[in-house]
Amino acid sequence: MAEAERIIGTPDTPDAAGGGKERPDSEGTPPGESGAGRPRGRRRIAVLFAVASIAYALDLISKMIVVAKLEHHPPIEIIGDWLKFEAIRNAGAAFGFGEAFTVIFTMIAAAVIVVIARLARKLYSLPWAIALGLLLGGALGNLTDRIFRAPGVFEGAVVDFIAPKHFAVFNLADSAIVCGGILIVLLSFKGLDPDGTVHKD
């Protein structure tokens, strides 16, 4: 938790950011030319939760349709044998890995949600808001399955249905988590921090 705060956390005022970094304002204005630090932070929070809400809603709706229309029915071919919709119940992590550790994955998902929600007020970067929103929405989507689906609370099997050829079956929550993770890696390589500052190496 402390490490996550170190990475994402930032002082609530732009003047406190130092160490060879710059934080542009909401329109890209250099530091010192705008005092819009706090409003900019609030806008990023709104983006984070908007992205998370959309990702969560799409995942929840898709799973409801799959359970109602596809479960216990033959797979639907979308692109021949290369892509099918096939309903399965997955007790493991994303893409079907680690089925023996369902409770542990549930706890990890819950911890991710708590950390993102706690540190959201310190988020100043729009790309990071989108990335964390995808992670939050995906984690919420799969956590909902683990809590409310059989066989029991915190042990529920996640509904997966996207089945590419020669690949594990997954769902929209898994996709959101992977996309958010890839975006975070790209932002880190570019030197952009979650607080909106840019490393000058």
Coordinates of N, CA and C in Angstrom, one line a residue:
M1 N 0.8 -1.2 0.0 CA 0.0 0.0 0.0 C 0.9 1.3 0.0
A2 N 1.9 1.2 0.8 CA 2.8 2.4 0.9 C 3.5 2.6 -0.4
E3 N 3.9 1.5 -1.1 CA 4.6 1.6 -2.3 C 3.7 2.2 -3.4
A4 N 2.4 1.8 -3.4 CA 1.5 2.4 -4.3 C 1.3 3.8 -4.1
E5 N 1.2 4.3 -2.8 CA 1.1 5.7 -2.6 C 2.3 6.5 -3.0
R6 N 3.5 5.8 -2.9 CA 4.7 6.5 -3.3 C 4.7 6.8 -4.8
I7 N 4.2 5.8 -5.6 CA 4.2 5.9 -7.1 C 3.1 6.8 -7.5
I8 N 1.9 6.7 -7.0 CA 0.8 7.4 -7.5 C 0.6 8.7 -6.8
G9 N 0.9 8.7 -5.5 CA 0.7 9.9 -4.6 C 1.5 11.1 -5.1
T10 N 0.9 12.3 -4.8 CA 1.6 13.5 -5.1 C 1.0 14.6 -4.1
P11 N 1.8 15.6 -3.8 CA 1.2 16.7 -3.0 C 0.0 17.3 -3.6
D12 N -0.9 17.8 -2.8 CA -2.1 18.3 -3.3 C -2.0 19.6 -4.0
T13 N -0.8 20.2 -3.9 CA -0.5 21.5 -4.6 C 0.6 21.3 -5.5
P14 N 0.6 21.9 -6.7 CA 1.6 21.8 -7.7 C 3.0 22.2 -7.2
D15 N 3.0 23.3 -6.3 CA 4.3 23.8 -5.9 C 5.1 22.8 -5.2
A16 N 4.5 21.8 -4.6 CA 5.2 20.8 -3.8 C 6.0 19.8 -4.6
A17 N 5.7 19.7 -5.9 CA 6.3 18.7 -6.8 C 7.7 19.2 -7.2
G18 N 8.7 18.4 -6.9 CA 10.1 18.8 -7.3 C 10.8 17.7 -7.9
G19 N 12.2 17.7 -7.7 CA 13.0 16.6 -8.1 C 13.2 16.5 -9.6
G20 N 13.3 17.7 -10.3 CA 13.5 17.7 -11.7 C 12.3 17.3 -12.6
K21 N 11.1 17.6 -12.1 CA 9.9 17.3 -12.8 C 9.1 18.5 -13.1
E22 N 8.3 18.4 -14.1 CA 7.4 19.5 -14.5 C 6.0 19.0 -14.5
R23 N 5.0 19.8 -14.1 CA 3.6 19.4 -14.3 C 2.9 20.5 -15.1
P24 N 2.5 20.2 -16.3 CA 1.8 21.2 -17.1 C 0.4 21.3 -16.5
D25 N -0.3 22.4 -16.8 CA -1.6 22.6 -16.3 C -2.6 21.9 -17.3
S26 N -3.9 22.1 -17.1 CA -4.9 21.3 -17.8 C -4.8 21.6 -19.3
E27 N -4.2 22.6 -19.8 CA -4.1 22.9 -21.2 C -2.7 22.8 -21.7
G28 N -1.8 22.3 -20.9 CA -0.5 22.1 -21.3 C 0.4 23.3 -21.0
T29 N -0.1 24.2 -20.2 CA 0.7 25.4 -19.9 C 1.8 25.1 -18.9
P30 N 3.0 25.6 -19.1 CA 4.2 25.3 -18.2 C 3.8 25.6 -16.7
P31 N 4.6 25.0 -15.8 CA 4.4 25.3 -14.4 C 4.6 26.8 -14.1
G32 N 3.8 27.3 -13.2 CA 3.9 28.7 -12.8 C 3.0 29.6 -13.5
E33 N 2.4 29.2 -14.6 CA 1.5 30.0 -15.4 C 0.1 29.8 -15.2
S34 N -0.2 28.8 -14.3 CA -1.6 28.6 -14.0 C -1.7 28.0 -12.7
G35 N -2.8 28.3 -11.9 CA -3.0 27.8 -10.6 C -4.1 26.8 -10.6
A36 N -4.3 26.0 -11.6 CA -5.4 25.1 -11.8 C -5.1 23.7 -11.3
G37 N -4.2 23.6 -10.3 CA -3.9 22.2 -9.9 C -5.0 21.5 -9.3
R38 N -5.8 22.0 -8.4 CA -6.9 21.3 -7.8 C -8.0 21.0 -8.7
P39 N -8.5 22.0 -9.5 CA -9.6 21.6 -10.5 C -9.1 20.6 -11.4
R40 N -7.9 20.6 -11.9 CA -7.4 19.6 -12.8 C -7.4 18.3 -12.2
G41 N -7.0 18.2 -10.9 CA -7.1 16.9 -10.2 C -8.5 16.4 -10.1
R42 N -9.5 17.2 -9.9 CA -10.9 16.7 -9.8 C -11.3 16.2 -11.2
R43 N -10.9 16.9 -12.2 CA -11.3 16.4 -13.6 C -10.8 15.0 -13.9
R44 N -9.5 14.8 -13.4 CA -8.9 13.5 -13.6 C -9.7 12.4 -12.8
I45 N -10.1 12.7 -11.7 CA -10.9 11.8 -10.9 C -12.2 11.4 -11.6
A46 N -12.8 12.4 -12.2 CA -14.1 12.1 -12.9 C -13.8 11.2 -14.1
V47 N -12.7 11.4 -14.8 CA -12.3 10.6 -15.9 C -12.1 9.1 -15.5
L48 N -11.4 9.0 -14.4 CA -11.1 7.7 -13.9 C -12.4 6.9 -13.6
F49 N -13.3 7.5 -12.9 CA -14.5 6.8 -12.5 C -15.5 6.6 -13.6
A50 N -15.4 7.6 -14.6 CA -16.2 7.4 -15.8 C -15.8 6.2 -16.6
V51 N -14.4 6.1 -16.8 CA -13.9 4.9 -17.6 C -14.2 3.6 -16.8
A52 N -14.0 3.7 -15.5 CA -14.3 2.5 -14.7 C -15.7 2.1 -14.8
S53 N -16.6 3.0 -14.8 CA -18.1 2.8 -14.8 C -18.5 2.1 -16.2
I54 N -17.9 2.7 -17.3 CA -18.2 2.2 -18.6 C -17.7 0.7 -18.7
A55 N -16.4 0.5 -18.3 CA -15.8 -0.8 -18.4 C -16.6 -1.8 -17.6
Y56 N -17.0 -1.4 -16.4 CA -17.8 -2.3 -15.5 C -19.2 -2.6 -16.1
A57 N -19.8 -1.6 -16.6 CA -21.2 -1.8 -17.1 C -21.1 -2.7 -18.4
L58 N -20.2 -2.5 -19.2 CA -20.1 -3.3 -20.4 C -19.8 -4.8 -20.0
D59 N -18.9 -5.0 -19.1 CA -18.6 -6.3 -18.6 C -19.8 -7.0 -18.0
L60 N -20.5 -6.2 -17.1 CA -21.7 -6.8 -16.4 C -22.8 -7.2 -17.4
I61 N -23.1 -6.3 -18.3 CA -24.2 -6.5 -19.3 C -23.8 -7.7 -20.2
S62 N -22.6 -7.7 -20.7 CA -22.2 -8.8 -21.6 C -22.3 -10.2 -20.8
K63 N -21.9 -10.2 -19.6 CA -22.0 -11.5 -18.8 C -23.5 -11.9 -18.6
M64 N -24.3 -10.9 -18.4 CA -25.8 -11.2 -18.2 C -26.3 -11.8 -19.5
I65 N -26.0 -11.3 -20.6 CA -26.4 -11.8 -21.9 C -25.9 -13.2 -22.1
V66 N -24.6 -13.4 -21.8 CA -24.0 -14.7 -22.0 C -24.7 -15.8 -21.2
V67 N -24.9 -15.5 -19.9 CA -25.5 -16.4 -19.0 C -26.9 -16.8 -19.5
A68 N -27.7 -15.7 -20.0 CA -29.1 -15.9 -20.4 C -29.2 -16.6 -21.7
K69 N -28.3 -16.3 -22.6 CA -28.5 -16.7 -24.0 C -27.5 -17.8 -24.5
L70 N -26.3 -17.9 -23.9 CA -25.3 -18.7 -24.4 C -24.9 -19.9 -23.6
E71 N -25.0 -19.7 -22.3 CA -24.6 -20.8 -21.4 C -25.5 -22.1 -21.6
H72 N -24.9 -23.2 -21.6 CA -25.5 -24.5 -21.9 C -26.0 -24.6 -23.4
H73 N -25.4 -23.8 -24.2 CA -25.8 -23.8 -25.7 C -24.4 -24.0 -26.4
P74 N -24.5 -24.5 -27.7 CA -23.3 -24.6 -28.5 C -22.6 -23.2 -28.7
P75 N -21.3 -23.2 -28.9 CA -20.6 -21.9 -29.1 C -21.1 -21.3 -30.4
I76 N -20.9 -19.9 -30.4 CA -21.3 -19.2 -31.6 C -20.0 -18.8 -32.3
E77 N -19.9 -19.1 -33.6 CA -18.8 -18.8 -34.4 C -18.9 -17.4 -34.9
I78 N -17.9 -16.5 -34.5 CA -17.8 -15.1 -35.0 C -17.0 -15.0 -36.2
I79 N -15.8 -15.6 -36.2 CA -14.9 -15.6 -37.3 C -14.4 -17.0 -37.5
G80 N -15.3 -17.8 -38.0 CA -15.0 -19.2 -38.2 C -14.5 -19.9 -37.0
D81 N -13.4 -20.7 -37.1 CA -12.8 -21.3 -35.9 C -11.9 -20.4 -35.1
W82 N -11.6 -19.2 -35.7 CA -10.6 -18.3 -35.1 C -11.2 -17.5 -33.9
L83 N -12.4 -17.3 -33.9 CA -13.0 -16.5 -32.8 C -14.5 -17.0 -32.6
K84 N -14.7 -17.5 -31.3 CA -16.0 -17.9 -31.0 C -16.5 -17.3 -29.7
F85 N -17.8 -17.3 -29.4 CA -18.3 -16.9 -28.2 C -18.8 -18.3 -27.5
E86 N -18.1 -18.6 -26.4 CA -18.4 -19.8 -25.7 C -18.4 -19.6 -24.2
A87 N -19.5 -19.8 -23.6 CA -19.7 -19.6 -22.1 C -19.0 -20.6 -21.3
I88 N -18.1 -20.2 -20.4 CA -17.5 -21.1 -19.4 C -17.5 -20.4 -18.1
R89 N -17.3 -21.2 -17.0 CA -17.1 -20.6 -15.7 C -15.7 -20.8 -15.3
N90 N -15.0 -19.8 -14.9 CA -13.6 -19.8 -14.6 C -13.4 -19.5 -13.1
A91 N -12.8 -20.4 -12.4 CA -12.5 -20.2 -11.0 C -11.2 -19.6 -10.7
G92 N -10.4 -19.4 -11.8 CA -9.0 -18.9 -11.6 C -8.9 -17.4 -11.9
A93 N -7.7 -17.0 -12.3 CA -7.5 -15.6 -12.6 C -7.8 -15.3 -14.0
A94 N -7.3 -14.2 -14.5 CA -7.6 -13.8 -15.9 C -7.1 -14.9 -16.9
F95 N -7.8 -15.2 -17.9 CA -7.5 -16.2 -18.9 C -7.4 -17.6 -18.4
G96 N -8.0 -17.8 -17.2 CA -8.1 -19.2 -16.7 C -7.0 -19.7 -15.9
F97 N -6.0 -18.9 -15.5 CA -4.9 -19.4 -14.8 C -5.1 -19.4 -13.3
G98 N -4.6 -20.4 -12.6 CA -4.6 -20.4 -11.2 C -5.9 -20.7 -10.5
E99 N -6.6 -21.7 -11.0 CA -7.9 -22.0 -10.5 C -7.9 -22.5 -9.0
A100 N -6.7 -22.9 -8.5 CA -6.7 -23.3 -7.1 C -6.5 -22.1 -6.1
F101 N -6.5 -20.9 -6.6 CA -6.2 -19.7 -5.8 C -7.3 -18.7 -5.9
T102 N -8.6 -19.2 -6.0 CA -9.7 -18.2 -6.2 C -9.8 -17.2 -5.1
V103 N -9.7 -17.6 -3.9 CA -9.8 -16.6 -2.7 C -8.7 -15.6 -2.8
I104 N -7.5 -16.1 -3.1 CA -6.3 -15.1 -3.2 C -6.6 -14.1 -4.3
F105 N -7.0 -14.6 -5.4 CA -7.3 -13.6 -6.5 C -8.4 -12.6 -6.2
T106 N -9.4 -13.1 -5.4 CA -10.4 -12.2 -4.9 C -9.9 -11.1 -4.0
M107 N -9.0 -11.5 -3.1 CA -8.4 -10.6 -2.2 C -7.5 -9.6 -2.9
I108 N -6.8 -10.0 -3.9 CA -5.9 -9.1 -4.7 C -6.8 -8.1 -5.5
A109 N -7.9 -8.6 -6.1 CA -8.8 -7.7 -6.8 C -9.3 -6.6 -5.9
A110 N -9.7 -7.0 -4.7 CA -10.3 -6.1 -3.7 C -9.2 -5.1 -3.3
A111 N -8.0 -5.5 -3.1 CA -6.9 -4.6 -2.7 C -6.6 -3.6 -3.8
V112 N -6.6 -4.0 -5.0 CA -6.4 -3.1 -6.2 C -7.5 -2.0 -6.2
I113 N -8.7 -2.4 -5.9 CA -9.8 -1.4 -5.9 C -9.7 -0.4 -4.8
V114 N -9.3 -0.9 -3.6 CA -9.1 0.0 -2.5 C -8.0 1.0 -2.7
V115 N -6.9 0.5 -3.3 CA -5.7 1.4 -3.5 C -6.1 2.4 -4.5
I116 N -6.7 2.1 -5.6 CA -7.0 3.0 -6.7 C -8.0 4.1 -6.1
A117 N -9.0 3.6 -5.4 CA -10.0 4.5 -4.9 C -9.4 5.5 -3.8
R118 N -8.5 5.0 -3.0 CA -7.9 5.8 -2.0 C -7.0 6.9 -2.6
L119 N -6.3 6.6 -3.6 CA -5.3 7.5 -4.2 C -5.8 8.3 -5.4
A120 N -7.1 8.1 -5.7 CA -7.6 8.8 -6.9 C -7.6 10.3 -6.8
R121 N -7.7 10.8 -5.5 CA -7.8 12.3 -5.3 C -6.4 12.9 -5.7
K122 N -5.4 12.1 -5.7 CA -4.0 12.7 -6.0 C -3.6 12.5 -7.5
L123 N -4.6 12.1 -8.3 CA -4.3 11.8 -9.7 C -4.4 13.0 -10.6
Y124 N -3.4 13.4 -11.3 CA -3.4 14.6 -12.1 C -3.2 14.3 -13.6
S125 N -2.9 13.1 -14.0 CA -2.6 12.7 -15.4 C -3.8 12.1 -16.0
L126 N -4.2 12.6 -17.2 CA -5.3 12.1 -17.9 C -5.0 10.7 -18.4
P127 N -3.9 10.4 -19.1 CA -3.6 9.0 -19.5 C -3.6 8.0 -18.4
W128 N -3.1 8.4 -17.2 CA -3.1 7.5 -16.1 C -4.5 7.3 -15.5
A129 N -5.3 8.4 -15.6 CA -6.7 8.2 -15.2 C -7.4 7.2 -16.0
I130 N -7.2 7.2 -17.3 CA -7.8 6.2 -18.2 C -7.3 4.8 -17.9
A131 N -6.0 4.7 -17.7 CA -5.4 3.4 -17.4 C -5.9 2.8 -16.1
L132 N -5.9 3.6 -15.1 CA -6.4 3.2 -13.8 C -7.9 2.9 -13.8
G133 N -8.6 3.7 -14.6 CA -10.0 3.5 -14.8 C -10.3 2.1 -15.4
L134 N -9.5 1.7 -16.4 CA -9.7 0.4 -17.0 C -9.4 -0.7 -16.0
L135 N -8.3 -0.5 -15.2 CA -8.0 -1.5 -14.1 C -9.1 -1.6 -13.1
L136 N -9.6 -0.5 -12.7 CA -10.7 -0.5 -11.7 C -11.9 -1.1 -12.2
G137 N -12.4 -0.8 -13.4 CA -13.6 -1.4 -14.0 C -13.4 -2.9 -14.2
G138 N -12.3 -3.3 -14.7 CA -12.0 -4.7 -14.9 C -12.0 -5.5 -13.6
A139 N -11.3 -4.9 -12.6 CA -11.3 -5.6 -11.3 C -12.6 -5.7 -10.6
L140 N -13.4 -4.6 -10.7 CA -14.8 -4.6 -10.2 C -15.7 -5.7 -10.9
G141 N -15.5 -5.8 -12.2 CA -16.3 -6.8 -13.0 C -16.0 -8.2 -12.5
N142 N -14.8 -8.6 -12.4 CA -14.5 -10.0 -12.0 C -14.8 -10.2 -10.5
L143 N -14.5 -9.1 -9.7 CA -14.8 -9.2 -8.3 C -16.3 -9.5 -8.0
T144 N -17.2 -8.8 -8.8 CA -18.6 -9.0 -8.7 C -19.0 -10.5 -8.9
D145 N -18.4 -11.1 -9.9 CA -18.6 -12.5 -10.2 C -18.1 -13.4 -9.0
R146 N -17.0 -13.1 -8.4 CA -16.4 -13.9 -7.3 C -17.3 -13.8 -6.1
I147 N -17.9 -12.7 -5.9 CA -18.8 -12.5 -4.7 C -20.1 -13.1 -4.9
F148 N -20.8 -12.9 -6.0 CA -22.2 -13.2 -6.2 C -22.5 -14.5 -6.9
R149 N -21.5 -15.1 -7.6 CA -21.8 -16.3 -8.4 C -21.4 -17.6 -7.6
A150 N -21.9 -18.7 -8.0 CA -21.6 -20.0 -7.4 C -20.1 -20.3 -7.6
P151 N -19.5 -21.1 -6.7 CA -20.2 -21.8 -5.7 C -20.4 -21.1 -4.3
G152 N -19.8 -19.9 -4.2 CA -20.0 -19.2 -2.9 C -19.3 -17.9 -2.9
V153 N -19.6 -17.1 -1.8 CA -19.0 -15.8 -1.7 C -17.4 -15.9 -1.6
F154 N -16.8 -15.0 -2.4 CA -15.3 -15.0 -2.6 C -14.7 -16.2 -3.3
E155 N -15.6 -17.1 -3.7 CA -15.1 -18.3 -4.4 C -15.9 -18.5 -5.7
G156 N -16.6 -17.5 -6.1 CA -17.5 -17.6 -7.3 C -16.6 -17.7 -8.6
A157 N -17.2 -18.4 -9.6 CA -16.5 -18.6 -10.8 C -16.9 -17.4 -11.8
V158 N -15.9 -16.9 -12.4 CA -16.0 -15.8 -13.3 C -16.6 -16.3 -14.7
V159 N -17.5 -15.5 -15.3 CA -18.0 -15.9 -16.6 C -17.1 -15.4 -17.7
D160 N -16.6 -16.3 -18.5 CA -15.7 -16.0 -19.6 C -16.5 -16.5 -20.9
F161 N -16.2 -15.8 -22.0 CA -16.9 -16.2 -23.2 C -16.2 -15.8 -24.5
I162 N -15.2 -15.0 -24.5 CA -14.5 -14.7 -25.7 C -13.4 -15.7 -25.9
A163 N -13.5 -16.5 -27.0 CA -12.7 -17.7 -27.2 C -11.9 -17.6 -28.5
P164 N -10.8 -17.0 -28.6 CA -9.9 -17.0 -29.8 C -9.3 -18.4 -29.9
K165 N -9.0 -18.8 -31.2 CA -8.4 -20.1 -31.4 C -7.0 -20.1 -30.8
H166 N -6.6 -21.2 -30.2 CA -5.3 -21.4 -29.6 C -5.0 -20.4 -28.5
F167 N -6.0 -19.9 -27.8 CA -5.8 -19.0 -26.7 C -6.9 -19.2 -25.6
A168 N -6.6 -18.7 -24.4 CA -7.5 -18.9 -23.3 C -8.8 -18.1 -23.5
V169 N -9.9 -18.6 -22.9 CA -11.2 -17.9 -23.0 C -11.1 -16.8 -21.9
F170 N -11.6 -15.6 -22.3 CA -11.6 -14.5 -21.4 C -12.9 -13.6 -21.5
N171 N -12.9 -12.5 -20.8 CA -14.1 -11.7 -20.9 C -13.7 -10.2 -21.0
L172 N -14.7 -9.3 -21.0 CA -14.4 -7.9 -21.2 C -13.6 -7.3 -20.0
A173 N -13.8 -7.8 -18.8 CA -13.1 -7.3 -17.6 C -11.6 -7.7 -17.8
D174 N -11.3 -8.9 -18.2 CA -9.9 -9.3 -18.5 C -9.3 -8.3 -19.5
S175 N -10.0 -8.0 -20.5 CA -9.5 -7.2 -21.6 C -9.2 -5.8 -21.1
A176 N -10.1 -5.2 -20.2 CA -9.9 -3.9 -19.6 C -8.6 -3.9 -18.7
I177 N -8.5 -5.0 -18.0 CA -7.3 -5.1 -17.1 C -6.0 -5.1 -17.9
V178 N -6.0 -5.9 -19.0 CA -4.8 -6.0 -19.8 C -4.5 -4.7 -20.5
C179 N -5.5 -4.1 -21.1 CA -5.3 -2.8 -21.8 C -4.8 -1.7 -20.8
G180 N -5.4 -1.7 -19.6 CA -4.9 -0.7 -18.6 C -3.5 -1.0 -18.2
G181 N -3.1 -2.3 -18.1 CA -1.7 -2.6 -17.7 C -0.7 -2.2 -18.8
I182 N -1.1 -2.5 -20.1 CA -0.3 -2.1 -21.2 C -0.1 -0.6 -21.3
L183 N -1.2 0.1 -21.0 CA -1.1 1.6 -21.1 C -0.2 2.1 -20.0
I184 N -0.2 1.5 -18.8 CA 0.6 1.9 -17.7 C 2.1 1.7 -18.0
V185 N 2.4 0.5 -18.7 CA 3.8 0.2 -19.1 C 4.3 1.3 -20.1
L186 N 3.4 1.6 -21.0 CA 3.8 2.6 -22.0 C 4.1 4.0 -21.4
L187 N 3.2 4.4 -20.5 CA 3.3 5.7 -19.8 C 4.6 5.7 -19.0
S188 N 4.9 4.6 -18.3 CA 6.2 4.5 -17.5 C 7.4 4.6 -18.4
F189 N 7.4 4.0 -19.6 CA 8.5 4.1 -20.5 C 8.7 5.6 -21.0
K190 N 7.5 6.3 -21.2 CA 7.6 7.7 -21.6 C 8.0 8.6 -20.5
G191 N 8.1 8.1 -19.3 CA 8.5 9.0 -18.1 C 7.4 9.8 -17.5
L192 N 6.1 9.5 -17.9 CA 5.0 10.2 -17.3 C 4.5 9.6 -16.1
D193 N 4.5 10.4 -15.0 CA 4.0 9.9 -13.7 C 2.6 10.1 -13.5
P194 N 1.9 9.3 -12.6 CA 0.5 9.5 -12.4 C 0.1 10.9 -11.9
D195 N 1.1 11.6 -11.3 CA 0.7 12.9 -10.8 C 0.9 14.0 -11.9
G196 N 1.1 13.6 -13.1 CA 1.2 14.5 -14.2 C 2.6 15.1 -14.5
T197 N 3.6 14.7 -13.6 CA 5.0 15.2 -13.8 C 5.7 14.3 -14.9
V198 N 6.7 14.8 -15.5 CA 7.5 14.1 -16.5 C 8.9 14.0 -16.0
H199 N 9.5 12.8 -16.1 CA 10.9 12.6 -15.7 C 11.8 13.3 -16.8
K200 N 12.9 14.0 -16.3 CA 13.9 14.5 -17.2 C 15.2 13.8 -16.9
D201 N 15.4 12.7 -17.7 CA 16.6 11.9 -17.5 C 17.7 12.5 -18.3

